[in-house]
Amino acid sequence: TTTKEADEKYLSDLVATCEQKASDFESRQQLRAEEIEAIEKAVEILSSNAVKGNSEKYLPSFAQKKGSALAQLRASRSSEPQERVAEFLRARGERLNSRVLSALAVRVADDPFAKVKKMIKDLIVRLMEEANEEAEHKGWCDTELSTNEQTRKEKTETVETLHAEID
């Protein structure tokens, strides 16, 4: 009887843990989907005709000038599309409470577009990897829960058989 009670307590704890992890998994999946959507929108803005070609057009000429020109480049305000992207990512980061998007917004405001595009792609890859890892973990949790349930059923049947033999 104490073994059965211990098994039932373990099962209830396991069920509660799995339900909590499933809930956390769903909320992280939703956050990740929203982050990916925001990043895709930023990539769309960066890839638009208003932005396309600007880095190739302006950055090589700045790089060929003396150090003072580069200092002026860093001191000058970023381009309007770059500011739009940074503001969009900052707003989405605040709305979703995402530190990743907020950090990306800061980088977008400061860095040239090439670095931002690479960072966005790396972020998407990392988010996909995390989603896969969480899906695998959820699968493991579900398997453990069903295995435990089957074991519990078998032990309950054994206990009932033994009680019947005793009576």
Tab-separated table of C-alpha atoms in Angstrom:
chain	number	residue	atom	x	y	z
A	1	THR	CA	0.000	0.000	0.000
A	2	THR	CA	2.836	2.427	0.759
A	3	THR	CA	4.413	1.547	-2.583
A	4	LYS	CA	1.152	2.285	-4.352
A	5	GLU	CA	0.822	5.602	-2.508
A	6	ALA	CA	4.398	6.477	-3.406
A	7	ASP	CA	3.722	5.565	-7.051
A	8	GLU	CA	0.561	7.671	-7.064
A	9	LYS	CA	2.408	10.617	-5.545
A	10	TYR	CA	5.195	10.221	-8.111
A	11	LEU	CA	2.613	10.030	-10.885
A	12	SER	CA	0.788	13.150	-9.710
A	13	ASP	CA	4.093	15.014	-9.411
A	14	LEU	CA	5.133	13.821	-12.865
A	15	VAL	CA	1.788	14.827	-14.373
A	16	ALA	CA	2.018	18.275	-12.769
A	17	THR	CA	5.588	18.715	-13.986
A	18	CYS	CA	4.716	17.594	-17.501
A	19	GLU	CA	1.666	19.858	-17.635
A	20	GLN	CA	3.784	22.804	-16.467
A	21	LYS	CA	6.481	21.997	-19.024
A	22	ALA	CA	3.855	21.626	-21.755
A	23	SER	CA	2.391	25.004	-20.814
A	24	ASP	CA	5.856	26.604	-20.765
A	25	PHE	CA	6.637	24.942	-24.090
A	26	GLU	CA	3.494	26.372	-25.685
A	27	SER	CA	4.207	29.889	-24.399
A	28	ARG	CA	7.822	29.740	-25.615
A	29	GLN	CA	6.661	28.443	-28.996
A	30	GLN	CA	4.244	31.388	-29.242
A	31	LEU	CA	6.969	33.869	-28.254
A	32	ARG	CA	9.372	32.307	-30.745
A	33	ALA	CA	6.769	32.478	-33.515
A	34	GLU	CA	6.178	36.161	-32.760
A	35	GLU	CA	9.927	36.836	-32.672
A	36	ILE	CA	10.391	35.081	-36.013
A	37	GLU	CA	7.493	37.066	-37.480
A	38	ALA	CA	9.076	40.322	-36.287
A	39	ILE	CA	12.470	39.306	-37.659
A	40	GLU	CA	10.960	38.349	-41.009
A	41	LYS	CA	9.280	41.763	-41.160
A	42	ALA	CA	12.648	43.409	-40.439
A	43	VAL	CA	14.288	41.337	-43.176
A	44	GLU	CA	11.488	42.382	-45.523
A	45	ILE	CA	12.151	46.050	-44.709
A	46	LEU	CA	15.901	45.561	-45.145
A	47	SER	CA	15.352	43.813	-48.482
A	48	SER	CA	12.938	46.420	-49.853
A	49	ASN	CA	13.860	48.592	-52.830
A	50	ALA	CA	14.097	51.640	-50.565
A	51	VAL	CA	17.072	50.059	-48.799
A	52	LYS	CA	18.545	47.699	-51.397
A	53	GLY	CA	21.867	48.832	-52.782
A	54	ASN	CA	22.452	51.642	-50.285
A	55	SER	CA	25.268	49.874	-48.473
A	56	GLU	CA	27.034	49.012	-51.736
A	57	LYS	CA	26.514	52.552	-52.969
A	58	TYR	CA	27.651	54.508	-49.900
A	59	LEU	CA	29.825	52.342	-47.652
A	60	PRO	CA	32.708	51.676	-50.106
A	61	SER	CA	33.142	55.409	-50.739
A	62	PHE	CA	33.254	56.111	-46.998
A	63	ALA	CA	35.806	53.374	-46.453
A	64	GLN	CA	38.176	54.935	-48.987
A	65	LYS	CA	38.241	58.312	-47.232
A	66	LYS	CA	40.522	59.268	-44.378
A	67	GLY	CA	39.819	58.544	-40.699
A	68	SER	CA	37.925	61.789	-40.156
A	69	ALA	CA	35.278	60.747	-42.678
A	70	LEU	CA	34.766	57.481	-40.812
A	71	ALA	CA	34.375	59.390	-37.562
A	72	GLN	CA	31.722	61.538	-39.223
A	73	LEU	CA	29.997	58.418	-40.510
A	74	ARG	CA	29.758	57.028	-36.981
A	75	ALA	CA	28.559	60.359	-35.608
A	76	SER	CA	25.902	60.892	-38.271
A	77	ARG	CA	22.374	59.612	-37.850
A	78	SER	CA	21.510	56.300	-39.454
A	79	SER	CA	19.385	56.113	-42.577
A	80	GLU	CA	15.622	56.401	-42.382
A	81	PRO	CA	14.925	52.746	-43.300
A	82	GLN	CA	17.480	51.617	-40.735
A	83	GLU	CA	15.749	53.758	-38.097
A	84	ARG	CA	12.371	52.277	-39.122
A	85	VAL	CA	13.737	48.758	-38.699
A	86	ALA	CA	15.286	49.592	-35.326
A	87	GLU	CA	12.071	51.221	-34.107
A	88	PHE	CA	9.969	48.312	-35.362
A	89	LEU	CA	12.188	45.767	-33.600
A	90	ARG	CA	12.315	47.864	-30.425
A	91	ALA	CA	8.516	48.166	-30.341
A	92	ARG	CA	8.030	44.453	-30.983
A	93	GLY	CA	10.640	43.633	-28.371
A	94	GLU	CA	8.776	45.738	-25.805
A	95	ARG	CA	5.374	44.355	-26.797
A	96	LEU	CA	6.568	40.736	-26.662
A	97	ASN	CA	8.855	41.386	-23.690
A	98	SER	CA	11.710	39.897	-25.733
A	99	ARG	CA	15.260	40.775	-24.765
A	100	VAL	CA	16.482	39.195	-27.998
A	101	LEU	CA	14.481	41.591	-30.184
A	102	SER	CA	15.397	44.568	-28.010
A	103	ALA	CA	19.090	43.716	-28.308
A	104	LEU	CA	18.666	43.253	-32.044
A	105	ALA	CA	17.014	46.689	-32.277
A	106	VAL	CA	20.034	48.276	-30.596
A	107	ARG	CA	22.372	46.485	-32.998
A	108	VAL	CA	20.261	47.510	-36.008
A	109	ALA	CA	20.477	51.135	-34.956
A	110	ASP	CA	24.273	50.931	-34.679
A	111	ASP	CA	25.594	48.398	-37.208
A	112	PRO	CA	25.669	48.272	-40.991
A	113	PHE	CA	22.966	46.184	-42.620
A	114	ALA	CA	25.238	43.280	-43.532
A	115	LYS	CA	25.981	42.498	-39.893
A	116	VAL	CA	22.316	42.869	-38.980
A	117	LYS	CA	21.215	40.466	-41.704
A	118	LYS	CA	23.750	37.894	-40.516
A	119	MET	CA	22.661	38.369	-36.928
A	120	ILE	CA	19.005	37.944	-37.905
A	121	LYS	CA	19.762	34.746	-39.796
A	122	ASP	CA	21.791	33.406	-36.857
A	123	LEU	CA	18.935	34.278	-34.503
A	124	ILE	CA	16.422	32.450	-36.692
A	125	VAL	CA	18.668	29.367	-36.742
A	126	ARG	CA	19.065	29.493	-32.967
A	127	LEU	CA	15.322	29.892	-32.436
A	128	MET	CA	14.633	26.917	-34.701
A	129	GLU	CA	17.204	24.812	-32.829
A	130	GLU	CA	15.649	25.743	-29.485
A	131	ALA	CA	12.189	24.884	-30.811
A	132	ASN	CA	13.448	21.468	-31.943
A	133	GLU	CA	15.119	20.798	-28.596
A	134	GLU	CA	11.956	21.723	-26.733
A	135	ALA	CA	9.838	19.542	-29.020
A	136	GLU	CA	12.179	16.598	-28.331
A	137	HIS	CA	11.981	17.235	-24.593
A	138	LYS	CA	8.188	17.404	-24.727
A	139	GLY	CA	8.172	14.086	-26.590
A	140	TRP	CA	10.367	12.552	-23.905
A	141	CYS	CA	8.069	13.877	-21.186
A	142	ASP	CA	5.004	12.436	-22.938
A	143	THR	CA	6.754	9.061	-23.331
A	144	GLU	CA	7.750	8.998	-19.668
A	145	LEU	CA	4.203	9.854	-18.637
A	146	SER	CA	2.678	7.042	-20.707
A	147	THR	CA	5.331	4.550	-19.523
A	148	ASN	CA	4.660	5.503	-15.927
A	149	GLU	CA	0.918	5.139	-16.431
A	150	GLN	CA	1.379	1.666	-17.924
A	151	THR	CA	3.652	0.620	-15.061
A	152	ARG	CA	1.155	1.966	-12.545
A	153	LYS	CA	-1.673	0.000	-14.167
A	154	GLU	CA	0.388	-3.206	-14.093
A	155	LYS	CA	1.316	-2.734	-10.432
A	156	THR	CA	-2.283	-1.909	-9.519
A	157	GLU	CA	-3.438	-5.125	-11.197
A	158	THR	CA	-0.761	-7.073	-9.327
A	159	VAL	CA	-1.848	-5.507	-6.011
A	160	GLU	CA	-5.500	-6.323	-6.725
A	161	THR	CA	-4.609	-9.915	-7.649
A	162	LEU	CA	-2.612	-10.327	-4.442
A	163	HIS	CA	-5.481	-8.837	-2.375
A	164	ALA	CA	-7.895	-11.272	-4.042
A	165	GLU	CA	-5.607	-14.198	-3.209
A	166	ILE	CA	-5.336	-13.059	0.398
A	167	ASP	CA	-9.124	-12.846	0.748
